[in-house]
Structure formats: C-alpha cells, structure tokens
C-alpha cells in the first residue's frame, strides 16, 4: 500500500480474472499469435522480470514480420519519452 502504484493497481485488479482466463495455463498462446499478419513491434524493458523477456522473445519468434526490441532502462512501465522514438522508427519503416 506504500507504493505509488497502489491506487492504479487497485483499479486494475478486477481485470486480473480476465488475464487469467485468457492465459488459462499461464502460457502465452503462441499458436494464436502466429496468425497475426500485420507488421508487429514486440517490446520489453531491460529491467523487466525474466518472464517478460522470454515472452517477448517467444512472441517475436512466432509472429510473422515481427520486430523485436528492448528498451534500455525501464521495466514494463515505460514512459512515453522512451517509447516514442522507438515507435516512430518502427512506424516509419
């Protein structure tokens, strides 16, 4: 409750049941992601937990036309200032 994120997390808590239902067995459904046909950018932050790095790699490996990048510094809570240049480059390519 001391975290600055507490209030945001509390508001998002009801969505966790939907996250769990989508994941089912706690594994990302890579077969489903392999059907994505649009150009896709898969990002993570260098300070993210290992599960997020592994998931980003798995997704980038199965999504056709996916580009994979890691933002140096942040975890999965990324500030727009760090994200904007990467998105701009991706969208311009």
Coordinates of C-alpha atoms in Angstrom, one line a residue, residues 4-56:
X4 CA 2.9 5.0 -5.7
X5 CA 1.4 2.3 -8.0
X6 CA -1.1 1.1 -5.3
X7 CA -4.2 3.1 -6.5
X8 CA -3.6 2.3 -10.1
X9 CA -3.1 -1.4 -9.3
X10 CA -6.2 -1.4 -7.2
X11 CA -8.3 -0.1 -10.1
X12 CA -6.9 -2.7 -12.4
X13 CA -7.3 -5.6 -10.0
X14 CA -10.7 -6.7 -11.4
X15 CA -9.1 -7.3 -14.8
X16 CA -6.8 -10.0 -13.4
X17 CA -9.5 -12.6 -13.7
X18 CA -9.7 -11.8 -17.5
X19 CA -6.0 -12.0 -17.8
X20 CA -6.0 -15.4 -16.1
X21 CA -8.9 -16.6 -18.3
X22 CA -7.0 -15.6 -21.4
X23 CA -3.8 -17.3 -20.4
X24 CA -5.5 -20.4 -19.0
X25 CA -2.4 -22.5 -18.2
X26 CA -0.2 -19.4 -17.7
X27 CA 1.4 -19.9 -21.1
X28 CA 1.2 -17.3 -23.8
X29 CA -0.9 -18.9 -26.7
X30 CA 1.9 -18.6 -29.3
X31 CA -0.1 -20.5 -31.9
X32 CA -2.7 -17.8 -31.8
X33 CA -0.1 -15.0 -32.1
X34 CA 1.4 -16.9 -35.1
X35 CA -1.7 -16.0 -37.0
X36 CA -1.0 -12.2 -36.8
X37 CA -0.3 -10.9 -40.3
X38 CA 0.3 -7.2 -39.7
X39 CA 3.7 -5.7 -39.1
X40 CA 4.2 -6.0 -35.3
X41 CA 6.6 -4.5 -32.8
X42 CA 7.4 -6.6 -29.7
X43 CA 9.0 -4.6 -26.9
X44 CA 10.1 -5.2 -23.4
X45 CA 12.2 -3.1 -20.9
X46 CA 15.6 -4.2 -19.8
X47 CA 14.6 -4.1 -16.2
X48 CA 11.5 -6.3 -16.7
X49 CA 11.2 -9.6 -15.0
X50 CA 12.7 -12.6 -16.9
X51 CA 9.2 -13.9 -17.8
X52 CA 8.5 -10.8 -19.8
X53 CA 11.8 -11.1 -21.7
X54 CA 11.1 -14.8 -22.5
X55 CA 7.5 -14.0 -23.6
X56 CA 8.7 -11.1 -25.8

